[in-house]
Short mmCIF file of C-alpha atoms and ligand atoms in Angstrom, two decimals:
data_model
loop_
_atom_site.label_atom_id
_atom_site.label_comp_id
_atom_site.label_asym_id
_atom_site.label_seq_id
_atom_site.Cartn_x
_atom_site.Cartn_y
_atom_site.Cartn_z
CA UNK A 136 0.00 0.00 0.00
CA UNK A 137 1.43 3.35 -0.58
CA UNK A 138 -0.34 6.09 0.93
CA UNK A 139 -2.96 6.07 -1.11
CA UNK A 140 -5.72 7.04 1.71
CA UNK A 141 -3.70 8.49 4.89
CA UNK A 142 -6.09 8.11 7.82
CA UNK A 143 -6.51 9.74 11.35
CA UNK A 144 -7.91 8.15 14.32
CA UNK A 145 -10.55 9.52 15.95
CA UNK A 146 -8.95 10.43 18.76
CA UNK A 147 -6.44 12.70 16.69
CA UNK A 148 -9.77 14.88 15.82
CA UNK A 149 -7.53 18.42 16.62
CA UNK A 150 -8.21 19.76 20.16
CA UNK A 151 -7.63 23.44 19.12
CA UNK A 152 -8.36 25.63 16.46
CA UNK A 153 -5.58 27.68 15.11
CA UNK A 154 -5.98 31.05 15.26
CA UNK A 155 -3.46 32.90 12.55
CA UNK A 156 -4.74 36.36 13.95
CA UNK A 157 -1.80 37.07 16.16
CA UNK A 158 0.74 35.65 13.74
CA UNK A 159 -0.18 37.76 10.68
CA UNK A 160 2.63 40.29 9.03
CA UNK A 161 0.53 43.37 10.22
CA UNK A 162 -2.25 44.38 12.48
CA UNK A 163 -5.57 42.86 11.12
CA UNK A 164 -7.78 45.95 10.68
CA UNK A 165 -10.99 45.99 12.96
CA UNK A 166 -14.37 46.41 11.47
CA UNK A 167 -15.65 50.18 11.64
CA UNK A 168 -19.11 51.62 10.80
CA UNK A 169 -19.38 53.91 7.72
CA UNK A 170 -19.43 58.18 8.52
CA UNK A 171 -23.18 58.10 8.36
CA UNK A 172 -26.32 56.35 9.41
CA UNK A 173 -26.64 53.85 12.51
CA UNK A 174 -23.91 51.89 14.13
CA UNK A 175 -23.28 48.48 12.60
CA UNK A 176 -21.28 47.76 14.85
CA UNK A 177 -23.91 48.26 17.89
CA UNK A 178 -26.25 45.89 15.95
CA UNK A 179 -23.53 42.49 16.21
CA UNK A 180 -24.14 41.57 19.53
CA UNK A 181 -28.66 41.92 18.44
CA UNK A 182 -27.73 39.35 15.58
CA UNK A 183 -24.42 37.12 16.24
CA UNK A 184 -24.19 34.67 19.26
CA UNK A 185 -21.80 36.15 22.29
CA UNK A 186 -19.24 33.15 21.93
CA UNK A 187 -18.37 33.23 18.02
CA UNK A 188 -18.51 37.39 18.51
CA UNK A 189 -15.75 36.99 21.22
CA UNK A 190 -13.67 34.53 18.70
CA UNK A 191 -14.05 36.94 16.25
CA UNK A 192 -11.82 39.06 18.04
CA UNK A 193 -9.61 36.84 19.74
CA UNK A 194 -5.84 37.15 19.62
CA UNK A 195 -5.56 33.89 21.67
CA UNK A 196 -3.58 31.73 18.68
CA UNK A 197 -4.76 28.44 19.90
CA UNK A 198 -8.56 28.23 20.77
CA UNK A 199 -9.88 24.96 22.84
CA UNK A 200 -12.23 22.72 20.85
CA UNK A 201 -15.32 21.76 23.36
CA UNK A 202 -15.45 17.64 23.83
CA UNK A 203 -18.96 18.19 22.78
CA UNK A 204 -18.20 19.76 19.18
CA UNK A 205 -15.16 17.27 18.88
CA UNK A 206 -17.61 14.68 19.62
CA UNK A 207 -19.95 15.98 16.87
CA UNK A 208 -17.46 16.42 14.39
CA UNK A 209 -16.67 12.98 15.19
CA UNK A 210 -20.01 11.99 14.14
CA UNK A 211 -20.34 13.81 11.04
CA UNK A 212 -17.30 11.60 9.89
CA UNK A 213 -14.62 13.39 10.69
CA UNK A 214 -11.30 12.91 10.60
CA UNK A 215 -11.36 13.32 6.51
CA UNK A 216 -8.88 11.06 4.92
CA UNK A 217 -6.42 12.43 2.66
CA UNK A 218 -6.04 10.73 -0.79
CA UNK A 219 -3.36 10.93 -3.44
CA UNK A 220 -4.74 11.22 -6.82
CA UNK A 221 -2.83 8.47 -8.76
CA UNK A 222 -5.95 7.79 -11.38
CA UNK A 223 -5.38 11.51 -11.59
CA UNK A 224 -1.58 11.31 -11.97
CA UNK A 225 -1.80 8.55 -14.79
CA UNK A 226 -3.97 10.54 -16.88
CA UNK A 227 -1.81 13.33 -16.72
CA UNK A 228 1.28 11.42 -17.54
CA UNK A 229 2.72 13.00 -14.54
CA UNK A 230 6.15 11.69 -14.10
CA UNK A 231 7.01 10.17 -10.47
CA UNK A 232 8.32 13.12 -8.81
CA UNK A 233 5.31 15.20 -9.41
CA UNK A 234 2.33 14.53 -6.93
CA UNK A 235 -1.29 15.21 -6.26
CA UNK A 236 -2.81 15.11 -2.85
CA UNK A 237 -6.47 15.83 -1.58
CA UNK A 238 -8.05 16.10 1.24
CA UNK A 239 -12.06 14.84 1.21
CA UNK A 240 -14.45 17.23 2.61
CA UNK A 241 -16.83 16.12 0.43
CA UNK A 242 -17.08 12.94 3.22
CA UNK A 243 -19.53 15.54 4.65
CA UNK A 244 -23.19 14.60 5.79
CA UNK A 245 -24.52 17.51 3.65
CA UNK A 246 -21.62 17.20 0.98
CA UNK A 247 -19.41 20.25 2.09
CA UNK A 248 -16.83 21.44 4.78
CA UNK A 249 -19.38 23.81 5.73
CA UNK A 250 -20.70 21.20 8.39
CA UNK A 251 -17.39 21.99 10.35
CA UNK A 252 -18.34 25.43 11.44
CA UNK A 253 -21.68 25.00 11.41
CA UNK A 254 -21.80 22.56 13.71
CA UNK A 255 -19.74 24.55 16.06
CA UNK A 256 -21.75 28.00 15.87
CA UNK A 257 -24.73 26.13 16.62
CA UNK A 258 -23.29 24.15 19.53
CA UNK A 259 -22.79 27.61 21.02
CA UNK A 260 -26.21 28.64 19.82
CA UNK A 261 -27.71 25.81 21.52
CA UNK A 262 -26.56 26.73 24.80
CA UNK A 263 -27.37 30.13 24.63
CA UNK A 264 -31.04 30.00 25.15
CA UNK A 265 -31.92 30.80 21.06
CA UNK A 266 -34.88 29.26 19.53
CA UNK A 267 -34.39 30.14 15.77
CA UNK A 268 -30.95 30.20 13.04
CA UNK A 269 -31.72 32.47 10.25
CA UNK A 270 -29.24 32.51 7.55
CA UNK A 271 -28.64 33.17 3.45
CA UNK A 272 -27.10 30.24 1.13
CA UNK A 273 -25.79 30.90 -2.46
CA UNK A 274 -25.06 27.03 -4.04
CA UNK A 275 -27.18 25.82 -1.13
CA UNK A 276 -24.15 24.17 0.56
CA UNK A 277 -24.31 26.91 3.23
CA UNK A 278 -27.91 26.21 4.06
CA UNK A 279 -28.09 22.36 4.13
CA UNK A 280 -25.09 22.60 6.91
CA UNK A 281 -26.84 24.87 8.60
CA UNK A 282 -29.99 22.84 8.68
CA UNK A 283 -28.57 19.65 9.12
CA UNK A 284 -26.36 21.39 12.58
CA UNK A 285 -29.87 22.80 13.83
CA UNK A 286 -31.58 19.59 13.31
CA UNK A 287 -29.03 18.15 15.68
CA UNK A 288 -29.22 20.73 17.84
CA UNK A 289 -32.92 20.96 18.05
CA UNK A 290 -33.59 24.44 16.73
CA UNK A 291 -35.47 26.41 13.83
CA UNK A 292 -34.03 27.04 10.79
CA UNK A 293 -34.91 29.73 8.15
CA UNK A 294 -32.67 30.34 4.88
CA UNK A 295 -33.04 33.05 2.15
CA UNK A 296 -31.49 30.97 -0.88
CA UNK A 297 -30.53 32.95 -3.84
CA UNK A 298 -33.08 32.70 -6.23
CA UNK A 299 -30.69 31.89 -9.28
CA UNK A 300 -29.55 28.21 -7.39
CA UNK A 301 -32.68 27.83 -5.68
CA UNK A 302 -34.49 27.38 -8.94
CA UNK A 303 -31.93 24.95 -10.28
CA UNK A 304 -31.73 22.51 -7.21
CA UNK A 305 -35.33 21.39 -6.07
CA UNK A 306 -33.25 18.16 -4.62
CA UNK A 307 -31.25 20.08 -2.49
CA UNK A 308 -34.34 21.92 -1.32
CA UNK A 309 -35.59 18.95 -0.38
CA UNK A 310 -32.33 17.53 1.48
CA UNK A 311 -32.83 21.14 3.62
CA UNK A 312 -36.42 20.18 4.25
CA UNK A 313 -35.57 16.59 5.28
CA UNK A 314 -33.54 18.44 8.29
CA UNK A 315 -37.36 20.35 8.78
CA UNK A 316 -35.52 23.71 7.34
CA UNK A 317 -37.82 26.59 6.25
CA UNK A 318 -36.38 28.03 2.83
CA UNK A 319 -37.26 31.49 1.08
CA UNK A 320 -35.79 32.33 -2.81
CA UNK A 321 -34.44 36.01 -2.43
CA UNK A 322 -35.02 38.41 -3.24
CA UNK A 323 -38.27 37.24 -1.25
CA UNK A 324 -41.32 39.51 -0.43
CA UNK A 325 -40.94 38.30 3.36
CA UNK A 326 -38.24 41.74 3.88
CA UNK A 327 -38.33 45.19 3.01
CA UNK A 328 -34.95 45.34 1.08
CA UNK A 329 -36.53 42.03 -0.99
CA UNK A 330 -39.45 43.49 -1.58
CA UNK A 331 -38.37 46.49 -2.96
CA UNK A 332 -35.67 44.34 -5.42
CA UNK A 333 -38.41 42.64 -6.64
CA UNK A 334 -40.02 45.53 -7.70
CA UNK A 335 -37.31 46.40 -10.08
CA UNK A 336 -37.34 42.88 -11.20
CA UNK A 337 -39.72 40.30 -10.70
CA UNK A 338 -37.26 37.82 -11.83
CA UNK A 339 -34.15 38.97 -10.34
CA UNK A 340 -31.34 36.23 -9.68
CA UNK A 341 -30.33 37.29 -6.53
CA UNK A 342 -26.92 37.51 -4.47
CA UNK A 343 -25.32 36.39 -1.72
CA UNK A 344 -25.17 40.13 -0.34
CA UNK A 345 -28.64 40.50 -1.32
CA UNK A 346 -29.50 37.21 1.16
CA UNK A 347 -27.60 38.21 3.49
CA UNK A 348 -29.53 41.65 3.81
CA UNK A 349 -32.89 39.36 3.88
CA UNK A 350 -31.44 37.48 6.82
CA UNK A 351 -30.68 40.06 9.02
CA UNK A 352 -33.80 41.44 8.46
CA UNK A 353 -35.36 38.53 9.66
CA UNK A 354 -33.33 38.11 12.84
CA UNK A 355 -33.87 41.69 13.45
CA UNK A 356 -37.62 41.47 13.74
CA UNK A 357 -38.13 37.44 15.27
CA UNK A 358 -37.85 36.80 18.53
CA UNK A 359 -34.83 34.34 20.21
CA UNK A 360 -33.32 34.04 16.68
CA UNK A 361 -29.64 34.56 15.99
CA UNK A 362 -27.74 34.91 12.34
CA UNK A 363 -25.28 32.62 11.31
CA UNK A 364 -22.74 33.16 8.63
CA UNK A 365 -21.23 30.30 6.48
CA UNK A 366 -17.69 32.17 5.37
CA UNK A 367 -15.65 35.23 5.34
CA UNK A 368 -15.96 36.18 8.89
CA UNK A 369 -12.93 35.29 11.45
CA UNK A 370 -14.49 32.72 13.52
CA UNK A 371 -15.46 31.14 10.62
CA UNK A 372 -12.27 30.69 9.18
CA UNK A 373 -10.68 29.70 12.92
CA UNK A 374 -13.55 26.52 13.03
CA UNK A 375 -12.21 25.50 9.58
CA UNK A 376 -8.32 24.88 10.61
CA UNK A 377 -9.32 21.67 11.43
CA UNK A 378 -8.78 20.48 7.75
CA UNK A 379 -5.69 22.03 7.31
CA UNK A 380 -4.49 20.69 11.31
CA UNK A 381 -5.52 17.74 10.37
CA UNK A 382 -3.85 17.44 6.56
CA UNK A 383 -0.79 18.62 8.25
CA UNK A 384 -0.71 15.44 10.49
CA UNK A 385 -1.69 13.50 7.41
CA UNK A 386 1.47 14.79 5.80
CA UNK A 387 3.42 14.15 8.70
CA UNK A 388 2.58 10.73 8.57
CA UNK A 389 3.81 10.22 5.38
CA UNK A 390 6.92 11.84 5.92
CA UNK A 391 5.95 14.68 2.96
CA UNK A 392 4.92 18.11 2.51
CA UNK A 393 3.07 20.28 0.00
CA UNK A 394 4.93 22.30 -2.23
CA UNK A 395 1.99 24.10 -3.57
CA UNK A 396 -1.73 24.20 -2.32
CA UNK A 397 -4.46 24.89 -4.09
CA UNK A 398 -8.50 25.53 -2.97
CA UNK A 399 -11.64 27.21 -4.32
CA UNK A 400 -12.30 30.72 -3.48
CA UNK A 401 -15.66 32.42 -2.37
CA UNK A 402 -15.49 34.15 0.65
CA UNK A 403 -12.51 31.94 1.75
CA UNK A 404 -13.60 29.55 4.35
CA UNK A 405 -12.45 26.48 2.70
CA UNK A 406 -9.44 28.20 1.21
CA UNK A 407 -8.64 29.51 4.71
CA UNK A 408 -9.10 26.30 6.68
CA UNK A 409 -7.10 24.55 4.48
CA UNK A 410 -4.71 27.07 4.45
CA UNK A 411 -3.73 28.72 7.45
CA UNK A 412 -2.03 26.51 10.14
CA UNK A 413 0.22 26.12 7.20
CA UNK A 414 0.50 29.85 6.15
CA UNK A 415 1.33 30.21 10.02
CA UNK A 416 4.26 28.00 9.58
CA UNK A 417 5.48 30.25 6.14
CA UNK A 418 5.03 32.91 8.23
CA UNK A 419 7.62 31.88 10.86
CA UNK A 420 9.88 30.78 8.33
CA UNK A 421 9.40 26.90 9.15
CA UNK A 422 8.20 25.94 5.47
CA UNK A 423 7.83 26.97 2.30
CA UNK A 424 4.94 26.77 0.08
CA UNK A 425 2.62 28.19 -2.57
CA UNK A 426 -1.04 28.78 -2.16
CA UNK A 427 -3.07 29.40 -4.91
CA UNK A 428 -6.64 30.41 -4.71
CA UNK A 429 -8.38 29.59 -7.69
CA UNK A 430 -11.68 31.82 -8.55
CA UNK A 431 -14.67 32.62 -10.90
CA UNK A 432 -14.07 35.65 -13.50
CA UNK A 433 -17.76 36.04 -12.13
CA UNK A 434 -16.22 37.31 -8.74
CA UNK A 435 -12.47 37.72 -8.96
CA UNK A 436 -12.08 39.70 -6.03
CA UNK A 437 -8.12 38.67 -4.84
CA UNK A 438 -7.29 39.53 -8.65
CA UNK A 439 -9.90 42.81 -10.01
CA UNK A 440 -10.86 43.97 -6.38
CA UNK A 441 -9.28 46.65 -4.18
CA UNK A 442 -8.15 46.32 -0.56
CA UNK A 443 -10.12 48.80 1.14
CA UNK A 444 -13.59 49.26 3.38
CA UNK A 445 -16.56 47.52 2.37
CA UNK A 446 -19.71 46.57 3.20
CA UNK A 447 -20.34 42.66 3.63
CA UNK A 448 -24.25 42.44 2.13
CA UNK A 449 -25.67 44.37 -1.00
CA UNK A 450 -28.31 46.45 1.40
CA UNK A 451 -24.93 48.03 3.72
CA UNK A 452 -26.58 46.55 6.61
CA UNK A 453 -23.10 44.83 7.88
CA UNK A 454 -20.05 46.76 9.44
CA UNK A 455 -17.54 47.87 6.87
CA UNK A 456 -14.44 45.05 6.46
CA UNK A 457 -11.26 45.79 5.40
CA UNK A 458 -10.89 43.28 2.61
CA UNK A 459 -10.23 42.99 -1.45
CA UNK A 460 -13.64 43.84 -2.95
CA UNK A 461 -15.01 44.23 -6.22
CA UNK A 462 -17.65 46.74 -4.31
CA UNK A 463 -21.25 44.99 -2.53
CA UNK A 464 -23.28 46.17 -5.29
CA UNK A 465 -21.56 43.51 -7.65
CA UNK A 466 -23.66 40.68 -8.71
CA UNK A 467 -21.36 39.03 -11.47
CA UNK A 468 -23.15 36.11 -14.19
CA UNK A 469 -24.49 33.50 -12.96
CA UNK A 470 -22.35 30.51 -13.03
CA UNK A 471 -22.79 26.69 -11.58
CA UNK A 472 -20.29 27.20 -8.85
CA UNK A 473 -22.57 29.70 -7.33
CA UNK A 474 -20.48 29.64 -3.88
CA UNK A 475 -17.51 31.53 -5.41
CA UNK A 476 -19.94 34.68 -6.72
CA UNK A 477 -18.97 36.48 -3.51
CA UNK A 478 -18.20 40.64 -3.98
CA UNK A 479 -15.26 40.23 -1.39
CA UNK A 480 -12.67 37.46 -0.02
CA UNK A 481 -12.46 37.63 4.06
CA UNK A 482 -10.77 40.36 5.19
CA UNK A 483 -7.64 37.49 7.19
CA UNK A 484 -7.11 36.18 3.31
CA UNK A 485 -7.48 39.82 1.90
CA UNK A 486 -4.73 40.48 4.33
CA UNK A 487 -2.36 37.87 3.42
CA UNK A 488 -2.77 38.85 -0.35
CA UNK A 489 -1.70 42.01 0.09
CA UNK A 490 1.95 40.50 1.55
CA UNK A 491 1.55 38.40 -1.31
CA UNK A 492 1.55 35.29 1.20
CA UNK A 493 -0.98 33.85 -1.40
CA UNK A 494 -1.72 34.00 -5.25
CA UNK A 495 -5.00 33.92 -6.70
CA UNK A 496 -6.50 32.90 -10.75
CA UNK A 497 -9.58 33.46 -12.01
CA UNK A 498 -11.04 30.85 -14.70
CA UNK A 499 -13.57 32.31 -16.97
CA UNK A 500 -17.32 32.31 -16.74
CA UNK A 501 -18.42 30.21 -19.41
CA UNK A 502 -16.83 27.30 -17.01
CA UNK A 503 -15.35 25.28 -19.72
CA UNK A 504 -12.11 24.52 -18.17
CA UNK A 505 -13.90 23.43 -14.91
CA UNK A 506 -15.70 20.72 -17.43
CA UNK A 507 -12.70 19.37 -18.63
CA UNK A 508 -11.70 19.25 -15.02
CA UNK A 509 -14.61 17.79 -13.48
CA UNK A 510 -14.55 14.87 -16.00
CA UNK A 511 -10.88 14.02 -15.59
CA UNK A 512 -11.71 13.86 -11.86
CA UNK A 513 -14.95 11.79 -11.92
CA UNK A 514 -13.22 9.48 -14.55
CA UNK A 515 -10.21 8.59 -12.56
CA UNK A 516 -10.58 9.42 -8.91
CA UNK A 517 -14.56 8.21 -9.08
CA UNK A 518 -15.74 10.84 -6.34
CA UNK A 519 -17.82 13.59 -8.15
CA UNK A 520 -16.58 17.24 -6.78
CA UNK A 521 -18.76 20.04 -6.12
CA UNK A 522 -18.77 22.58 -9.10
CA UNK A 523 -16.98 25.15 -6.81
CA UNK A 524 -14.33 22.10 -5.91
CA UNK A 525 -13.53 21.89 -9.54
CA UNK A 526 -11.85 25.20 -9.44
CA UNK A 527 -8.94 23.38 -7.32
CA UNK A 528 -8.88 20.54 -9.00
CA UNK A 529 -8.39 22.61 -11.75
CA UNK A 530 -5.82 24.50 -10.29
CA UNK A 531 -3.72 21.65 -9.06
CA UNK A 532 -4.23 20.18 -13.04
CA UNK A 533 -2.62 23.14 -14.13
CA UNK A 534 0.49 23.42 -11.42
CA UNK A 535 0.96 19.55 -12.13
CA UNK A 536 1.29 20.34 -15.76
CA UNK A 537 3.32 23.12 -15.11
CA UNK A 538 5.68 21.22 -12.82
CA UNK A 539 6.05 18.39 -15.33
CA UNK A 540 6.73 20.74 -18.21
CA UNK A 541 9.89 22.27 -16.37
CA UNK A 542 10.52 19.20 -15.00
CA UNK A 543 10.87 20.01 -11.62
CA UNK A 544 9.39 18.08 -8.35
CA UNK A 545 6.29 19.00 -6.75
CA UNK A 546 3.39 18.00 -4.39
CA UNK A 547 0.76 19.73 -4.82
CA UNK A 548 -2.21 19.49 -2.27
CA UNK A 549 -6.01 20.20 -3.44
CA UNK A 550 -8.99 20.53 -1.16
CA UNK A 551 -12.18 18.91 -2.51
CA UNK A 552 -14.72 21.86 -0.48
CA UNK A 553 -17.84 19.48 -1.50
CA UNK A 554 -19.49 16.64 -3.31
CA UNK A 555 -21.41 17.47 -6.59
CA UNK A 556 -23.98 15.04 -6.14
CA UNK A 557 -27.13 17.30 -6.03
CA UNK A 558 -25.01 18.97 -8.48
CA UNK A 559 -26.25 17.24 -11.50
CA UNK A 560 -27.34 19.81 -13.95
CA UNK A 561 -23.39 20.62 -13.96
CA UNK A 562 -22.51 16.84 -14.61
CA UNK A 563 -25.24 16.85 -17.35
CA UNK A 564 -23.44 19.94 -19.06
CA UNK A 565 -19.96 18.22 -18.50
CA UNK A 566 -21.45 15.06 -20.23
CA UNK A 567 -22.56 17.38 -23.00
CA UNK A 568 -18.86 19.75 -23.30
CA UNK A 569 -16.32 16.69 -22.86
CA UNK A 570 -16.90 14.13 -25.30
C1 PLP B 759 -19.59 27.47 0.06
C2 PLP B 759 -18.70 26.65 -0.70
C3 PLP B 759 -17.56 27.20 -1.30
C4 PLP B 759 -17.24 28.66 -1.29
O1 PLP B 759 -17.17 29.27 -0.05
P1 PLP B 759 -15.81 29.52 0.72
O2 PLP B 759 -16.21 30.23 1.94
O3 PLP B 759 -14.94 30.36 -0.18
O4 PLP B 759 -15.21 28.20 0.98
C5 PLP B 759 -16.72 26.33 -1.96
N1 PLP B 759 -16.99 25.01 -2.07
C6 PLP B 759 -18.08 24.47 -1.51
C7 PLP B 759 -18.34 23.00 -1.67
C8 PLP B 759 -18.97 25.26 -0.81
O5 PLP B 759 -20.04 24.70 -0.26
#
């Protein structure tokens, strides 16, 4: 057997999340509220729950993982196995000294690595006396987590789904409803700033920003609810090092380590959990290593966007962020990996850009590359990736390629963010592109 699947035990599920705040090259800027109009910052503590608020501003680098959320993570499968890609490798021709790693978060009960922080937030929820979770969801990834962690959990969950995906994917409307989730396509007429959206445009596709606004909303006028957010915020990041704490074990165990590392990038949770305990480690000089970011000309934010104050959410309801945006009013086309049509990458990511501690491409719209990607994957790894995983795949194809052509030696590590399975209107178009 060689290392082909490089298992964990249970009991090496991490026991802290890595917190890269207090390692970073400069100061992380702090949220701030815009010159006019009502605090935003005075409404966090009405919508977030006190415990993920406090992480958020934490500069504690190594935060204690509850038994009880290492004991659910534990049940929603974790620890992930890592896998190299050989069926991968052969098509490619790669030659021996050029590898392909990656790690399985598609091994997920909903299909993504969201489950990770959802689970935790709502752990925390649970305890603090909240009835309802009210959240947006762009491919619907963010949502099913969500539903799936209050289902455990025993609370109420409401999502405002953007229209455009919500439309496409009655199955995983269905897999939300099977966790007894109550879903809304926004723009929605159940919120002022949907309402008056839809009065523009009756059919209007919707945004994440845009959901986000409807959430809020929500939360702002129901009693014992709380908001949750799926990516770009710090906390969310921090509950994600788990993949990359435990892919660094993995690595360990195989007595290897990643030259270059590539993940999808929306609003950078994936990309960030993989990431950072590593980027920690380039930080203190300990290892050196590449990490790409690969993203949708839909929503190239690390490449078009500029670092500066932004809202998070199309209706400026959100504190400004410090982070690369390509401004909150930007809806992009519609494409099938819906997750990475984000305005903005999280403002810890946006950060290490600017020291160029990370690079970033953007593939184009019309998603033909991620075709020929998806089927090369499917045919010789067998696990179908989510249509937003297929943008690291696609990056680590490309780096492999590169590698081989100069003929120099690389391992290159990809994380998988999701499964595609409810994902089959993109496997029906890659059937039709790649003959
Ligand atoms: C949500 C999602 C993404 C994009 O969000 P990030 O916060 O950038 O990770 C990528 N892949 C999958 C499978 C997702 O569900």
């Amino acid at each position: 057997m060689k290392n082909i699947q490089i298992n964990l035990l249970p009991e090496e599920i991490p026991r802290k999340w890595y917190n890269i705040i207090p390692d970073l090259p400069e100061k992380l800027p702090r949220p701030k509220d815009p010159e006019e109009g009502e605090s935003r910052l005075k409404l966090l503590p009405k919508i977030f729950n006190p415990v993920c608020l406090k992480q958020e501003m934490s500069t504690e680098n190594w935060i204690t993982i509850p038994e009880e959320i290492r004991e659910l993570l534990l049940r929603a499968g974790r620890p992930r196995p890592l896998f190299r890609a050989i069926g991968l490798e052969r098509a490619l021709k790669l030659p021996k000294n050029v590898k392909l790693y990656y790690k399985s978060e598609f091994f997920s009960p909903t299909g993504s690595h969201k489950v990770n922080t959802a689970l935790a937030q709502l752990f925390f929820v649970g305890k603090q006396g909240y009835e309802k979770v009210v959240t947006e969801t762009g491919a619907g990834q963010w949502g099913s987590a969500l539903a799936y962690a209050a289902s455990l959990m025993g609370l109420k969950c409401t999502v405002y789904w953007v229209r455009a995906a919500h439309d496409l994917k009655p199955e995983r409307k269905a897999l939300m409803q099977s966790f007894g989730a109550e879903i809304f396509a926004s723009p929605s007429n159940r919120t002022k700033c949907g309402r008056e959206l839809l009065k523009k445009d009756p059919k209007h596709p919707g945004s994440l920003g845009i959901a986000i606004s409807e959430a809020i909303e929500d939360v702002l006028n129901s009693e014992k609810s709380v908001y949750c957010l799926g990516s770009v915020l710090n906390h969310v990041l921090l509950h994600q090092t788990i993949i990359g704490l435990e892919m660094m074990k993995q690595f360990e165990k195989i007595d290897e380590e990643p030259d270059v590392m590539t993940g999808c990038l929306g609003g950078g949770s994936n990309f960030g959990g993989f990431v950072l305990p590593f980027v920690g480690e380039v930080i203190k000089g300990k290892r050196k290593i590449r990490f790409i970011a690969a993203q949708s000309e839909s929503a190239p934010s690390l490449i078009n966007g500029e670092y500066r104050y932004d809202f998070a959410d199309h209706a400026e309801q959100t504190p400004l962020l410090k982070m690369f945006t390509l401004g909150h009013k930007h809806v992009g086309t519609s494409i099938f990996a819906e997750g990475l049509r984000y305005h903005a990458a999280a403002p810890i990511i946006s950060l290490l850009r600017k020291h160029n501690l990370i690079e970033a491409v953007a593939y184009p719209s019309d998603e033909k590359s991620m075709f020929e990607a998806a089927s090369l994957f499917v045919k010789n790894e067998g696990f179908l990736p989510a249509p937003e995983s297929c943008y690291a795949v696609r990056a680590a194809i490309d780096e492999a390629l590169k590698a081989k052509k100069e003929n120099r030696e690389c391992i290159i590590a990809m994380n998988i963010s999701g499964h595609g399975f409810l994902d089959m209107q993109f496997y029906t178009k890659v059937n039709e592109m790649v003959k």
